[in-house]
PDB file of C-alpha atoms in Angstrom:
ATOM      1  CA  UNK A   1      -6.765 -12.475  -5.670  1.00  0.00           C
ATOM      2  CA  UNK A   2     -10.355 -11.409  -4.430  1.00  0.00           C
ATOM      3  CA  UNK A   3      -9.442 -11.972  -1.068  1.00  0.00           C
ATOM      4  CA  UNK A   4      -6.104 -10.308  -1.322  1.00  0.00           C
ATOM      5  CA  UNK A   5      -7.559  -7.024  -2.610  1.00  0.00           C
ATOM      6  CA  UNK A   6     -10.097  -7.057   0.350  1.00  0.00           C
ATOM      7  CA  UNK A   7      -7.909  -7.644   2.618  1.00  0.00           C
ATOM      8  CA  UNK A   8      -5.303  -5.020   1.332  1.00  0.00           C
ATOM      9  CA  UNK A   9      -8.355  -2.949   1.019  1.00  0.00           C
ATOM     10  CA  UNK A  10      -9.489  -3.262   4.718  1.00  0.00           C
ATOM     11  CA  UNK A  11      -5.779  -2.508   5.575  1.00  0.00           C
ATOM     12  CA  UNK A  12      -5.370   0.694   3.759  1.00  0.00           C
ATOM     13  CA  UNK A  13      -8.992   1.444   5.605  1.00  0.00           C
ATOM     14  CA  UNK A  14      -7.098   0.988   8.861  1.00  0.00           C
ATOM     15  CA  UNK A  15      -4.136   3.102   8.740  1.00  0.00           C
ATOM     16  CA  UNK A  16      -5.558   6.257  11.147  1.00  0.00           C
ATOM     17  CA  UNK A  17      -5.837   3.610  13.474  1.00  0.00           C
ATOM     18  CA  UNK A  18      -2.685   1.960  13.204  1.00  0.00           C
ATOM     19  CA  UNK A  19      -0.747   5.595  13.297  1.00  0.00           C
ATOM     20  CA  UNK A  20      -2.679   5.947  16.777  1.00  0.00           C
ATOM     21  CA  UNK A  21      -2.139   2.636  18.067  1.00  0.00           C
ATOM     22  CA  UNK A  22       1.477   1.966  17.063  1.00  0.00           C
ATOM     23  CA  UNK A  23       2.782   5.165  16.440  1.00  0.00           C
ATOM     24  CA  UNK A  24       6.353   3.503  16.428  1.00  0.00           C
ATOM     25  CA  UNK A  25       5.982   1.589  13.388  1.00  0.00           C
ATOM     26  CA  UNK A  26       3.089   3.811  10.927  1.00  0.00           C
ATOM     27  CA  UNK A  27       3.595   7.775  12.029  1.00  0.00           C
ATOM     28  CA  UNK A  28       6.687   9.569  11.243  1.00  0.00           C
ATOM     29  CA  UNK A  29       7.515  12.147  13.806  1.00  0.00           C
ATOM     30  CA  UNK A  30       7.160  15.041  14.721  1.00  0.00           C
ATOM     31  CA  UNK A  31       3.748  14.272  14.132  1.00  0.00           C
ATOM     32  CA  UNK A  32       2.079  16.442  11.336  1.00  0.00           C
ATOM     33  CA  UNK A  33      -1.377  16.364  11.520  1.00  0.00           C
ATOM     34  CA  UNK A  34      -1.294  17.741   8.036  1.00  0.00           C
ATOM     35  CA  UNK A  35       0.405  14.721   6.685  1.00  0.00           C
ATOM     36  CA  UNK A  36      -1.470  12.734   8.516  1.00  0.00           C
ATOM     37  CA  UNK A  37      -4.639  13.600   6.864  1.00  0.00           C
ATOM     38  CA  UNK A  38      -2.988  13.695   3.508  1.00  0.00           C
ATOM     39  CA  UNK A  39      -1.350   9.988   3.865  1.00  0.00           C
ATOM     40  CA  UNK A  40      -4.830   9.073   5.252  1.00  0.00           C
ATOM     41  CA  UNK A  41      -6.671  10.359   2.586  1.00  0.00           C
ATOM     42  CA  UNK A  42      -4.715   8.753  -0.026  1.00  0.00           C
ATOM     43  CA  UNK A  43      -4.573   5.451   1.184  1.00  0.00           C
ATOM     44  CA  UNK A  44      -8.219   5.282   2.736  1.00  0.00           C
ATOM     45  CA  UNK A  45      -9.351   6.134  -1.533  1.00  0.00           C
ATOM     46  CA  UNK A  46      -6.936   3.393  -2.708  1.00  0.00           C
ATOM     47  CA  UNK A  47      -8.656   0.932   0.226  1.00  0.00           C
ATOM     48  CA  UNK A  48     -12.179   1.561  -1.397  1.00  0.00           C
ATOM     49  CA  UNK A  49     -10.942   1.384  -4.714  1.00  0.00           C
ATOM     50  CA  UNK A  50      -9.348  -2.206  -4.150  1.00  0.00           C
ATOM     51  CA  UNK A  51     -12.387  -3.037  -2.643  1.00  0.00           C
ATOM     52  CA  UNK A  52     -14.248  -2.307  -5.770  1.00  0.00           C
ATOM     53  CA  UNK A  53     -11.530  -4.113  -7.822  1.00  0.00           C
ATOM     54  CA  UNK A  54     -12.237  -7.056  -5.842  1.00  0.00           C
ATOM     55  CA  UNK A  55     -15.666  -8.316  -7.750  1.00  0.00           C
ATOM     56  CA  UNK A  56     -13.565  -7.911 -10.817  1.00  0.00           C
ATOM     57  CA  UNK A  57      -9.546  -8.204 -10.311  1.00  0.00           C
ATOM     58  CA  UNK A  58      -9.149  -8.242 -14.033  1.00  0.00           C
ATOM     59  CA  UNK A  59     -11.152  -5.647 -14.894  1.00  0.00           C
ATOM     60  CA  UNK A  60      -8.956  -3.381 -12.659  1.00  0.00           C
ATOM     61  CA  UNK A  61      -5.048  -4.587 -13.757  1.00  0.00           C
ATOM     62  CA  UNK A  62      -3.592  -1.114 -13.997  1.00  0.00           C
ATOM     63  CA  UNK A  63      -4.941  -0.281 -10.528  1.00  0.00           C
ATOM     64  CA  UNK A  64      -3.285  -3.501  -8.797  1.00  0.00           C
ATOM     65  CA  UNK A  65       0.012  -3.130 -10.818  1.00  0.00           C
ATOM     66  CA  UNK A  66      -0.126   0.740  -9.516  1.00  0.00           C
ATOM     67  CA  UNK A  67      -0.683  -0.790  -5.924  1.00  0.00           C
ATOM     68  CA  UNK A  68       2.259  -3.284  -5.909  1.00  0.00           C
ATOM     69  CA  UNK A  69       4.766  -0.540  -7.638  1.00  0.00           C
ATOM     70  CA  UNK A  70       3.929   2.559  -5.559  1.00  0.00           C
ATOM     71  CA  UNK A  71       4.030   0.154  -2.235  1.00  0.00           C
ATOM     72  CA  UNK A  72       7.469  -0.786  -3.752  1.00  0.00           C
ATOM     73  CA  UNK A  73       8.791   2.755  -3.931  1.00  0.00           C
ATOM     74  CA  UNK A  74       7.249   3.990  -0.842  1.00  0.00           C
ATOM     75  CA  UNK A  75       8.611   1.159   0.954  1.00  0.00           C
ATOM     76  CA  UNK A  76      12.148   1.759  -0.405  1.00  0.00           C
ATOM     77  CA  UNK A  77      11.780   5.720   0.467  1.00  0.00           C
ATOM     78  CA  UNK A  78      10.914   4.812   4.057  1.00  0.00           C
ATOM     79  CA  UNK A  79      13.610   1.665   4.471  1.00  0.00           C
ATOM     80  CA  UNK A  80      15.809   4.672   3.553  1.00  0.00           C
ATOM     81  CA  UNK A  81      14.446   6.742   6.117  1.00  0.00           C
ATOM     82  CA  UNK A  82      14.392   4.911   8.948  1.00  0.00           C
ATOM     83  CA  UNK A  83      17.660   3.733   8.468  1.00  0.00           C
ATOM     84  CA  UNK A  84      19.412   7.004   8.357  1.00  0.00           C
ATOM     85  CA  UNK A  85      16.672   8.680  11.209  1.00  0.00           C
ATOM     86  CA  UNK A  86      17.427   6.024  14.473  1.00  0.00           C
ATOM     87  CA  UNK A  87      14.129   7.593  15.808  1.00  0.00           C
ATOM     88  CA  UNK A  88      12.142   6.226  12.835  1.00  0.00           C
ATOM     89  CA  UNK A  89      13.694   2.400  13.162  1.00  0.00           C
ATOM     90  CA  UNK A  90      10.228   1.422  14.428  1.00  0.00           C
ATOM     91  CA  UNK A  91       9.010   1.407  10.846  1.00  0.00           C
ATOM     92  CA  UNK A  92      11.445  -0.876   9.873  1.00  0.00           C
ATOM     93  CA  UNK A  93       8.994  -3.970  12.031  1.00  0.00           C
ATOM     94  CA  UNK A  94       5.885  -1.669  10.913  1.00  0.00           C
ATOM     95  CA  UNK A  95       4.493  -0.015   7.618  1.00  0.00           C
ATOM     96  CA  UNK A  96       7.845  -1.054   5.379  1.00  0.00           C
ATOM     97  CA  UNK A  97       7.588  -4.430   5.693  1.00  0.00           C
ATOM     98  CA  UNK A  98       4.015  -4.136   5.416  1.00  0.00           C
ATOM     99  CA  UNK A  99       4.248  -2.240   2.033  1.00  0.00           C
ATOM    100  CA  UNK A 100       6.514  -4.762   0.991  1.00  0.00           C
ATOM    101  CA  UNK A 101       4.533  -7.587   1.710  1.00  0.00           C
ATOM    102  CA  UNK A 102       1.298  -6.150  -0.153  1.00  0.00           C
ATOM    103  CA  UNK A 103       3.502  -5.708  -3.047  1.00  0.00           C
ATOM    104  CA  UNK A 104       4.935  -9.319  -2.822  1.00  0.00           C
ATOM    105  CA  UNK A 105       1.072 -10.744  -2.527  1.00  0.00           C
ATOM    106  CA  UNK A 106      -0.357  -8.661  -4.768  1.00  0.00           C
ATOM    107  CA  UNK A 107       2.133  -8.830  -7.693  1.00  0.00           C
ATOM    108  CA  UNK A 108       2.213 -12.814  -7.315  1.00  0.00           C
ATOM    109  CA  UNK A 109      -1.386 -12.801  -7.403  1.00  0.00           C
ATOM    110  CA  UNK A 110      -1.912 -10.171 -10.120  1.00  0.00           C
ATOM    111  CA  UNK A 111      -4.087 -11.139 -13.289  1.00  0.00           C
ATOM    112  CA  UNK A 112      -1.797 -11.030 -16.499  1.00  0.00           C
ATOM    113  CA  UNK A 113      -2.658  -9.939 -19.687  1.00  0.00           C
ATOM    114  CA  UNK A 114      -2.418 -12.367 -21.955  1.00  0.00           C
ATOM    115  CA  UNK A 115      -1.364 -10.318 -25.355  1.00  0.00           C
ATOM    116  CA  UNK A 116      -2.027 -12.094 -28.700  1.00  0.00           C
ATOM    117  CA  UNK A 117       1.189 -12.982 -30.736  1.00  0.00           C
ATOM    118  CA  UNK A 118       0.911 -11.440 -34.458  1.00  0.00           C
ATOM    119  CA  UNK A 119       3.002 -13.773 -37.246  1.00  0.00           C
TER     120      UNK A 119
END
């Protein structure tokens, strides 16, 4: 799980640089550079914030179950996107599988709360 977190961590870190590099597959377009701060911003704060959760994954449950659901829904509102924009296909082999896949590895991997049974 530690390793997961950093390495979804690092990932969220790196998405300005993955808009630049493979515009195709992480920027919508038109470009916005206003959304592209905002998108930045958000995802660069949940990057440090897994990092953090990393020394203690079960300390920080709510913040990976918020993780794999929102990368869930996002990834859903984007497949839909790019299916019905033909110029946004490129995200279909970029950012929605990789939401997907974050979700997939991080929900496996989640601590559960183990909740005492009352008789």
């Amino acid at each position: 799980m530690r390793i997961a977190l950093v390495v979804v961590g690092i990932a969220f870190l790196l998405i300005y640089p993955l808009m630049k590099i493979w515009s195709s597959g992480w920027s919508w377009q038109p470009g916005q550079y206003e959304y592209e701060q905002m998108i930045v911003g958000i995802y660069a704060t949940l990057g440090v914030f897994l990092l953090w959760a990393a020394r203690k994954p079960e300390a920080h449950r709510s913040l990976i179950w918020f993780t794999v659901w929102s990368s869930i829904v996002h990834g859903l509102i984007m497949t839909v996107h790019a299916v019905i924009d033909s110029a946004e296909r490129g995200h279909l082999l970029g950012d929605v599988p990789a939401l997907i896949l974050v979700a997939i590895v991080l929900g496996f991997l989640a601590p559960r709360e183990v909740v005492p049974v009352h008789e």
